[in-house]
CSV table of C-alpha atoms in Angstrom, one decimal:
chain,number,residue,atom,x,y,z
A,1,UNK,CA,6.1,46.6,-58.6
A,2,UNK,CA,4.6,42.9,-59.0
A,3,UNK,CA,8.1,41.6,-59.1
A,4,UNK,CA,9.3,43.0,-55.8
A,5,UNK,CA,5.5,41.5,-54.1
A,6,UNK,CA,6.6,37.8,-55.3
A,7,UNK,CA,9.9,38.3,-54.3
A,8,UNK,CA,8.9,39.6,-50.8
A,9,UNK,CA,6.2,36.6,-50.6
A,10,UNK,CA,9.0,34.1,-51.6
A,11,UNK,CA,11.2,35.5,-48.8
A,12,UNK,CA,8.3,35.0,-46.4
A,13,UNK,CA,7.7,31.6,-47.3
A,14,UNK,CA,11.2,30.8,-47.0
A,15,UNK,CA,11.5,32.1,-43.4
A,16,UNK,CA,8.5,30.1,-42.5
A,17,UNK,CA,9.5,27.0,-44.0
A,18,UNK,CA,12.9,27.2,-42.4
A,19,UNK,CA,11.2,27.8,-39.0
A,20,UNK,CA,9.2,24.8,-39.3
A,21,UNK,CA,12.0,22.4,-40.6
A,22,UNK,CA,13.6,23.6,-37.5
A,23,UNK,CA,10.6,22.8,-34.9
A,24,UNK,CA,10.6,19.6,-36.7
A,25,UNK,CA,14.3,18.7,-36.2
A,26,UNK,CA,14.1,20.1,-32.6
A,27,UNK,CA,11.3,17.9,-31.8
A,28,UNK,CA,13.2,14.4,-33.3
A,29,UNK,CA,16.0,15.3,-31.4
A,30,UNK,CA,14.0,15.8,-28.1
A,31,UNK,CA,12.2,12.7,-28.8
A,32,UNK,CA,15.4,10.7,-29.1
A,33,UNK,CA,16.9,12.1,-25.8
A,34,UNK,CA,14.1,11.7,-23.9
A,35,UNK,CA,15.8,8.4,-22.4
A,36,UNK,CA,18.8,10.3,-21.3
A,37,UNK,CA,16.8,13.4,-19.7
A,38,UNK,CA,17.4,13.5,-15.9
A,39,UNK,CA,13.8,14.6,-14.2
A,40,UNK,CA,13.1,17.6,-12.7
A,41,UNK,CA,12.5,16.8,-9.1
A,42,UNK,CA,12.3,19.1,-5.8
A,43,UNK,CA,14.0,15.9,-3.6
A,44,UNK,CA,17.5,15.9,-3.3
A,45,UNK,CA,19.1,13.0,-4.1
A,46,UNK,CA,15.9,11.3,-5.0
A,47,UNK,CA,17.4,8.8,-7.5
A,48,UNK,CA,20.7,8.6,-5.9
A,49,UNK,CA,23.9,8.1,-7.6
A,50,UNK,CA,23.9,5.8,-10.7
A,51,UNK,CA,24.7,1.9,-9.6
A,52,UNK,CA,23.3,-0.6,-8.2
A,53,UNK,CA,20.4,1.1,-6.4
A,54,UNK,CA,19.6,3.3,-9.7
A,55,UNK,CA,16.0,3.3,-10.0
A,56,UNK,CA,15.8,4.1,-14.1
A,57,UNK,CA,13.7,6.9,-15.2
A,58,UNK,CA,12.1,4.7,-17.8
A,59,UNK,CA,10.7,3.0,-14.8
A,60,UNK,CA,9.1,6.1,-13.2
A,61,UNK,CA,7.9,7.2,-16.5
A,62,UNK,CA,5.6,4.1,-17.1
A,63,UNK,CA,4.7,3.7,-13.5
A,64,UNK,CA,2.8,6.7,-13.3
A,65,UNK,CA,1.8,6.6,-17.2
A,66,UNK,CA,1.7,3.6,-19.0
A,67,UNK,CA,1.5,0.9,-16.2
A,68,UNK,CA,-1.3,2.4,-15.1
A,69,UNK,CA,-2.9,2.0,-19.1
A,70,UNK,CA,-1.9,-1.6,-18.7
A,71,UNK,CA,-3.6,-2.2,-15.3
A,72,UNK,CA,-6.8,-1.0,-17.2
A,73,UNK,CA,-6.3,-4.1,-19.8
A,74,UNK,CA,-5.2,-1.1,-22.5
A,75,UNK,CA,-2.2,-2.4,-23.6
A,76,UNK,CA,-1.2,-5.3,-26.5
A,77,UNK,CA,0.6,-8.2,-26.0
A,78,UNK,CA,3.0,-6.5,-28.1
A,79,UNK,CA,3.3,-3.3,-26.1
A,80,UNK,CA,3.9,-5.2,-23.3
A,81,UNK,CA,6.5,-7.5,-24.5
A,82,UNK,CA,8.7,-4.3,-26.1
A,83,UNK,CA,8.4,-2.3,-22.5
A,84,UNK,CA,9.9,-5.9,-20.8
A,85,UNK,CA,7.0,-5.9,-18.2
A,86,UNK,CA,6.1,-9.0,-16.5
A,87,UNK,CA,3.4,-9.6,-13.7
A,88,UNK,CA,5.2,-11.2,-10.9
A,89,UNK,CA,4.2,-12.8,-7.6
A,90,UNK,CA,4.7,-10.7,-4.6
A,91,UNK,CA,8.0,-10.4,-2.8
A,92,UNK,CA,6.1,-8.6,-0.1
A,93,UNK,CA,2.4,-9.1,1.2
A,94,UNK,CA,1.3,-6.9,4.1
A,95,UNK,CA,-0.9,-9.9,6.1
A,96,UNK,CA,-3.1,-7.5,8.3
A,97,UNK,CA,-4.4,-6.5,10.4
A,98,UNK,CA,-7.8,-5.3,9.6
A,99,UNK,CA,-8.3,-1.8,10.7
A,100,UNK,CA,-4.7,-1.3,11.5
A,101,UNK,CA,-3.8,0.8,8.6
A,102,UNK,CA,-3.1,-1.5,5.7
A,103,UNK,CA,-4.2,0.3,2.7
A,104,UNK,CA,-2.4,3.7,4.1
A,105,UNK,CA,0.7,1.8,4.6
A,106,UNK,CA,0.2,0.0,1.3
A,107,UNK,CA,-0.2,3.5,-1.0
A,108,UNK,CA,2.5,4.9,1.1
A,109,UNK,CA,4.8,2.5,0.1
A,110,UNK,CA,3.5,2.8,-3.5
A,111,UNK,CA,5.2,6.5,-3.4
A,112,UNK,CA,8.6,4.2,-3.9
A,113,UNK,CA,9.1,3.9,-7.5
A,114,UNK,CA,10.5,0.6,-7.1
A,115,UNK,CA,7.2,-0.6,-5.6
A,116,UNK,CA,4.2,-1.6,-7.5
A,117,UNK,CA,1.3,-2.2,-5.9
A,118,UNK,CA,-2.0,-4.5,-6.3
A,119,UNK,CA,-4.7,-2.1,-6.4
A,120,UNK,CA,-7.1,-4.4,-4.7
A,121,UNK,CA,-7.1,-7.3,-1.9
A,122,UNK,CA,-6.8,-10.4,-3.8
A,123,UNK,CA,-8.1,-12.5,-1.1
A,124,UNK,CA,-6.3,-15.3,-2.5
A,125,UNK,CA,-4.7,-17.2,0.6
A,126,UNK,CA,-7.8,-16.9,2.6
A,127,UNK,CA,-10.1,-17.9,0.3
A,128,UNK,CA,-10.7,-21.4,-0.5
A,129,UNK,CA,-12.5,-21.1,-3.9
A,130,UNK,CA,-10.1,-18.5,-4.9
A,131,UNK,CA,-7.0,-20.7,-3.7
A,132,UNK,CA,-8.3,-23.6,-6.0
A,133,UNK,CA,-7.8,-21.8,-9.0
A,134,UNK,CA,-4.1,-21.9,-8.5
A,135,UNK,CA,-0.6,-19.7,-7.9
A,136,UNK,CA,-1.2,-18.7,-11.7
A,137,UNK,CA,-4.4,-17.6,-11.3
A,138,UNK,CA,-2.7,-15.5,-8.4
A,139,UNK,CA,-0.2,-14.2,-10.4
A,140,UNK,CA,-2.4,-12.6,-13.2
A,141,UNK,CA,-4.2,-10.6,-10.8
A,142,UNK,CA,-0.8,-9.0,-10.0
A,143,UNK,CA,-0.3,-5.6,-11.4
A,144,UNK,CA,2.4,-5.4,-14.6
A,145,UNK,CA,6.3,-3.9,-13.3
A,146,UNK,CA,9.6,-4.2,-14.5
A,147,UNK,CA,11.6,-7.6,-13.4
A,148,UNK,CA,13.6,-5.1,-10.9
A,149,UNK,CA,10.2,-4.0,-9.0
A,150,UNK,CA,8.7,-5.3,-6.0
A,151,UNK,CA,5.2,-6.3,-6.2
A,152,UNK,CA,3.2,-5.9,-2.8
A,153,UNK,CA,-0.2,-6.8,-2.4
A,154,UNK,CA,-2.2,-6.6,1.1
A,155,UNK,CA,-5.5,-8.7,2.3
A,156,UNK,CA,-5.8,-8.1,5.8
A,157,UNK,CA,-8.0,-11.4,6.5
A,158,UNK,CA,-4.4,-13.0,6.1
A,159,UNK,CA,-3.1,-12.7,9.1
A,160,UNK,CA,-5.8,-14.1,11.6
A,161,UNK,CA,-7.1,-17.0,8.9
A,162,UNK,CA,-5.5,-20.1,9.8
A,163,UNK,CA,-4.9,-21.9,6.6
A,164,UNK,CA,-3.0,-18.8,4.8
A,165,UNK,CA,0.4,-19.0,6.8
A,166,UNK,CA,0.8,-22.7,5.3
A,167,UNK,CA,-0.2,-21.7,2.0
A,168,UNK,CA,2.2,-18.7,1.8
A,169,UNK,CA,5.0,-20.8,2.9
A,170,UNK,CA,4.5,-23.0,0.1
A,171,UNK,CA,4.4,-20.4,-2.5
A,172,UNK,CA,7.8,-18.7,-0.7
A,173,UNK,CA,9.0,-19.5,2.0
A,174,UNK,CA,11.3,-16.4,2.1
A,175,UNK,CA,9.0,-13.8,1.5
A,176,UNK,CA,8.7,-10.7,3.3
A,177,UNK,CA,5.7,-10.2,5.5
A,178,UNK,CA,4.5,-6.7,6.5
A,179,UNK,CA,2.0,-6.4,9.9
A,180,UNK,CA,0.7,-2.9,10.7
A,181,UNK,CA,-1.0,-2.7,14.1
A,182,UNK,CA,-2.9,-0.2,16.4
A,183,UNK,CA,-3.5,0.0,19.9
A,184,UNK,CA,-5.7,-3.2,20.3
A,185,UNK,CA,-8.7,-1.5,21.9
A,186,UNK,CA,-8.8,1.6,19.6
A,187,UNK,CA,-8.3,-1.2,16.8
A,188,UNK,CA,-11.4,-2.8,17.6
A,189,UNK,CA,-13.5,0.3,18.1
A,190,UNK,CA,-12.4,0.8,14.6
A,191,UNK,CA,-13.6,-2.7,13.4
A,192,UNK,CA,-16.7,-2.1,15.1
A,193,UNK,CA,-17.5,1.6,13.5
A,194,UNK,CA,-16.6,0.5,10.0
A,195,UNK,CA,-19.3,-2.8,10.4
A,196,UNK,CA,-22.0,-0.5,12.0
A,197,UNK,CA,-21.4,2.3,8.9
A,198,UNK,CA,-22.3,-0.4,6.4
A,199,UNK,CA,-25.3,-1.5,8.5
A,200,UNK,CA,-26.4,1.9,8.6
A,201,UNK,CA,-26.1,2.3,5.1
A,202,UNK,CA,-28.7,-0.3,4.7
A,203,UNK,CA,-31.1,0.9,7.4
A,204,UNK,CA,-30.5,-1.6,9.7
A,205,UNK,CA,-29.5,-1.7,13.1
A,206,UNK,CA,-27.0,-3.2,15.2
A,207,UNK,CA,-25.9,-3.8,18.9
A,208,UNK,CA,-24.1,-1.2,20.7
A,209,UNK,CA,-20.1,-2.0,21.1
A,210,UNK,CA,-20.7,-2.6,24.9
A,211,UNK,CA,-22.8,-5.1,24.2
A,212,UNK,CA,-20.8,-7.2,21.5
A,213,UNK,CA,-17.2,-6.5,23.3
A,214,UNK,CA,-18.6,-7.9,26.8
A,215,UNK,CA,-20.2,-11.0,27.8
A,216,UNK,CA,-23.6,-10.2,29.1
A,217,UNK,CA,-23.7,-13.5,31.4
A,218,UNK,CA,-19.9,-13.1,32.8
A,219,UNK,CA,-19.6,-9.5,32.9
A,220,UNK,CA,-16.1,-10.5,31.3
A,221,UNK,CA,-14.3,-9.3,27.9
A,222,UNK,CA,-16.3,-11.5,25.2
A,223,UNK,CA,-13.3,-13.3,23.4
A,224,UNK,CA,-16.0,-14.9,20.9
A,225,UNK,CA,-16.3,-11.4,19.3
A,226,UNK,CA,-14.2,-10.9,16.2
A,227,UNK,CA,-13.3,-7.5,16.7
A,228,UNK,CA,-11.8,-8.4,20.2
A,229,UNK,CA,-10.2,-12.0,18.8
A,230,UNK,CA,-8.3,-9.9,15.9
A,231,UNK,CA,-6.5,-7.7,18.2
A,232,UNK,CA,-5.1,-10.0,20.3
A,233,UNK,CA,-2.3,-10.3,18.0
A,234,UNK,CA,0.4,-12.6,19.4
A,235,UNK,CA,-2.3,-15.4,19.3
A,236,UNK,CA,-2.1,-15.2,15.7
A,237,UNK,CA,1.5,-14.2,15.3
A,238,UNK,CA,2.3,-17.4,17.1
A,239,UNK,CA,0.6,-19.2,14.3
A,240,UNK,CA,2.6,-17.5,11.6
A,241,UNK,CA,5.9,-18.2,13.6
A,242,UNK,CA,5.6,-22.0,12.8
A,243,UNK,CA,6.5,-21.6,9.5
A,244,UNK,CA,8.4,-18.1,9.2
A,245,UNK,CA,11.4,-16.9,11.2
A,246,UNK,CA,10.7,-13.2,13.1
A,247,UNK,CA,13.4,-12.0,11.3
A,248,UNK,CA,10.9,-12.2,8.0
A,249,UNK,CA,8.4,-10.2,9.8
A,250,UNK,CA,8.4,-6.3,9.8
A,251,UNK,CA,5.8,-4.9,12.7
A,252,UNK,CA,4.5,-1.3,11.6
A,253,UNK,CA,3.5,1.1,14.1
A,254,UNK,CA,-0.2,2.1,12.7
A,255,UNK,CA,-0.8,4.9,15.3
A,256,UNK,CA,2.5,6.2,14.6
A,257,UNK,CA,1.5,6.0,10.8
A,258,UNK,CA,-1.1,8.5,11.0
A,259,UNK,CA,0.4,11.2,12.9
A,260,UNK,CA,4.3,10.7,11.7
A,261,UNK,CA,4.3,8.4,8.5
A,262,UNK,CA,8.2,9.2,7.3
A,263,UNK,CA,10.1,7.3,9.8
A,264,UNK,CA,7.6,4.3,9.4
A,265,UNK,CA,8.3,4.2,5.9
A,266,UNK,CA,12.4,4.6,6.1
A,267,UNK,CA,12.0,1.7,8.4
A,268,UNK,CA,9.9,-0.5,6.1
A,269,UNK,CA,12.5,0.4,2.8
A,270,UNK,CA,15.3,-0.8,5.0
A,271,UNK,CA,13.4,-4.0,5.8
A,272,UNK,CA,13.0,-4.5,2.1
A,273,UNK,CA,16.2,-3.8,0.9
A,274,UNK,CA,15.2,-1.1,-0.6
A,275,UNK,CA,17.2,2.4,-1.6
A,276,UNK,CA,15.6,5.3,0.6
A,277,UNK,CA,13.6,7.1,-1.8
A,278,UNK,CA,10.3,8.6,-0.2
A,279,UNK,CA,10.9,12.0,1.6
A,280,UNK,CA,9.0,14.4,3.2
A,281,UNK,CA,8.2,15.8,0.3
A,282,UNK,CA,5.7,12.7,-0.8
A,283,UNK,CA,3.8,13.3,2.4
A,284,UNK,CA,1.8,16.6,3.2
A,285,UNK,CA,-0.7,17.1,6.2
A,286,UNK,CA,-4.0,17.5,5.0
A,287,UNK,CA,-5.8,20.0,7.3
A,288,UNK,CA,-9.6,19.5,6.0
A,289,UNK,CA,-9.0,15.4,6.1
A,290,UNK,CA,-7.3,15.7,9.6
A,291,UNK,CA,-4.4,13.1,8.0
A,292,UNK,CA,-1.5,12.8,5.9
A,293,UNK,CA,-2.0,12.5,1.9
A,294,UNK,CA,0.5,11.8,-0.5
A,295,UNK,CA,2.7,13.7,-3.5
A,296,UNK,CA,4.1,11.8,-6.3
A,297,UNK,CA,5.5,14.6,-8.1
A,298,UNK,CA,4.8,18.0,-8.8
A,299,UNK,CA,1.1,17.6,-10.2
A,300,UNK,CA,-0.1,14.6,-9.2
A,301,UNK,CA,-1.3,14.3,-5.4
A,302,UNK,CA,-3.6,11.8,-4.1
A,303,UNK,CA,-5.4,11.6,-0.3
A,304,UNK,CA,-7.3,8.4,1.1
A,305,UNK,CA,-10.9,7.6,0.6
A,306,UNK,CA,-13.3,9.7,2.4
A,307,UNK,CA,-14.2,6.5,4.4
A,308,UNK,CA,-10.7,6.5,6.1
A,309,UNK,CA,-10.3,8.3,9.5
A,310,UNK,CA,-14.0,7.7,10.6
A,311,UNK,CA,-15.0,9.2,14.0
A,312,UNK,CA,-15.9,6.5,16.5
A,313,UNK,CA,-18.7,6.3,18.6
A,314,UNK,CA,-18.3,7.0,22.4
A,315,UNK,CA,-17.9,4.1,24.2
A,316,UNK,CA,-18.3,3.5,28.1
A,317,UNK,CA,-15.0,4.1,29.8
A,318,UNK,CA,-15.4,1.1,32.2
A,319,UNK,CA,-15.3,-0.9,29.3
A,320,UNK,CA,-12.4,0.8,27.6
A,321,UNK,CA,-10.5,-0.3,31.0
A,322,UNK,CA,-11.6,-3.1,30.9
A,323,UNK,CA,-10.5,-3.9,27.4
A,324,UNK,CA,-7.5,-2.6,28.1
A,325,UNK,CA,-6.5,-4.7,31.2
A,326,UNK,CA,-7.6,-7.9,28.9
A,327,UNK,CA,-5.4,-6.7,26.2
A,328,UNK,CA,-2.4,-6.0,28.4
A,329,UNK,CA,-0.5,-9.2,28.8
A,330,UNK,CA,-1.4,-10.6,25.3
A,331,UNK,CA,0.8,-6.8,24.3
A,332,UNK,CA,3.5,-7.6,26.5
A,333,UNK,CA,4.1,-11.1,25.0
A,334,UNK,CA,3.9,-9.3,21.7
A,335,UNK,CA,6.7,-6.6,22.7
A,336,UNK,CA,9.0,-9.6,23.6
A,337,UNK,CA,8.1,-11.7,20.2
A,338,UNK,CA,8.7,-8.7,18.1
A,339,UNK,CA,11.1,-6.9,19.9
A,340,UNK,CA,9.1,-3.9,19.5
A,341,UNK,CA,7.6,-1.9,22.0
A,342,UNK,CA,4.4,0.3,22.3
A,343,UNK,CA,3.0,3.3,24.1
A,344,UNK,CA,-0.3,1.1,24.4
A,345,UNK,CA,-2.0,1.6,28.0
């Protein structure tokens, strides 16, 4: 009887041992083949055919995983070297405009596997103190990426700061420049709204928009008011054109990016010479927030900060009419220079 029990026990141990060894061998084989696996993705042709435009699976894995850790400073120099990661100067910069949708554009472009974004505004070219630190300081502010990827940063103040075009030209005369614009009067009110909210958080009072936008002495548009000056797009663009040809600029329709983002993003992909990778799968409308959110994959979604899409205060209609009339000739010139027409009043 004892002999039979011992034999049965040995048989069970043998079966369990075989299962354990089999599982171990499977895991070893699985790990060894990870780089050969194709990702499961509901987007048809997301990675396209293998060839020059291929975005390696390894880049996708690290972009959403290890690259995040590297940006937080959790990687060793050896890990960075082994994974062939570098900090590159930007090959494209979103130079403005403020309250035009620069953050939304940057986050949406980051959906593309060949794009790596700088999370914070660097303010290198528009800040004398930062600029004095040198180009190497600027490069070290960039995220880790693979050599084939494009690093993009955005600092909206670049567009209106006089020294910036020459400084960027000295860094890279062939860089691609992105400008995102909204209807000028709407943009000016949005600019005011952001400042107003900041004042209210500090329990400070602030002038009404009408008092700032209209000169009380002349009853004409106050061109000294920064929110108004920023919306005169053509004046700033002409300064940039002293250094860069118009072909190096791409104008993004910020109003359309809110309501119909995909066509605008596809135009940017083409401008940056990127293979088309962003699809409608990556963008879904959030009815609660009132604008589009981002879907990177089946588990990772992202919406912009709650501060986006602020409700604007009511503005006197006569002031709105006066502003639109003021901006009209500047808008017409902007259309002529850029070759892109908008349905602005």
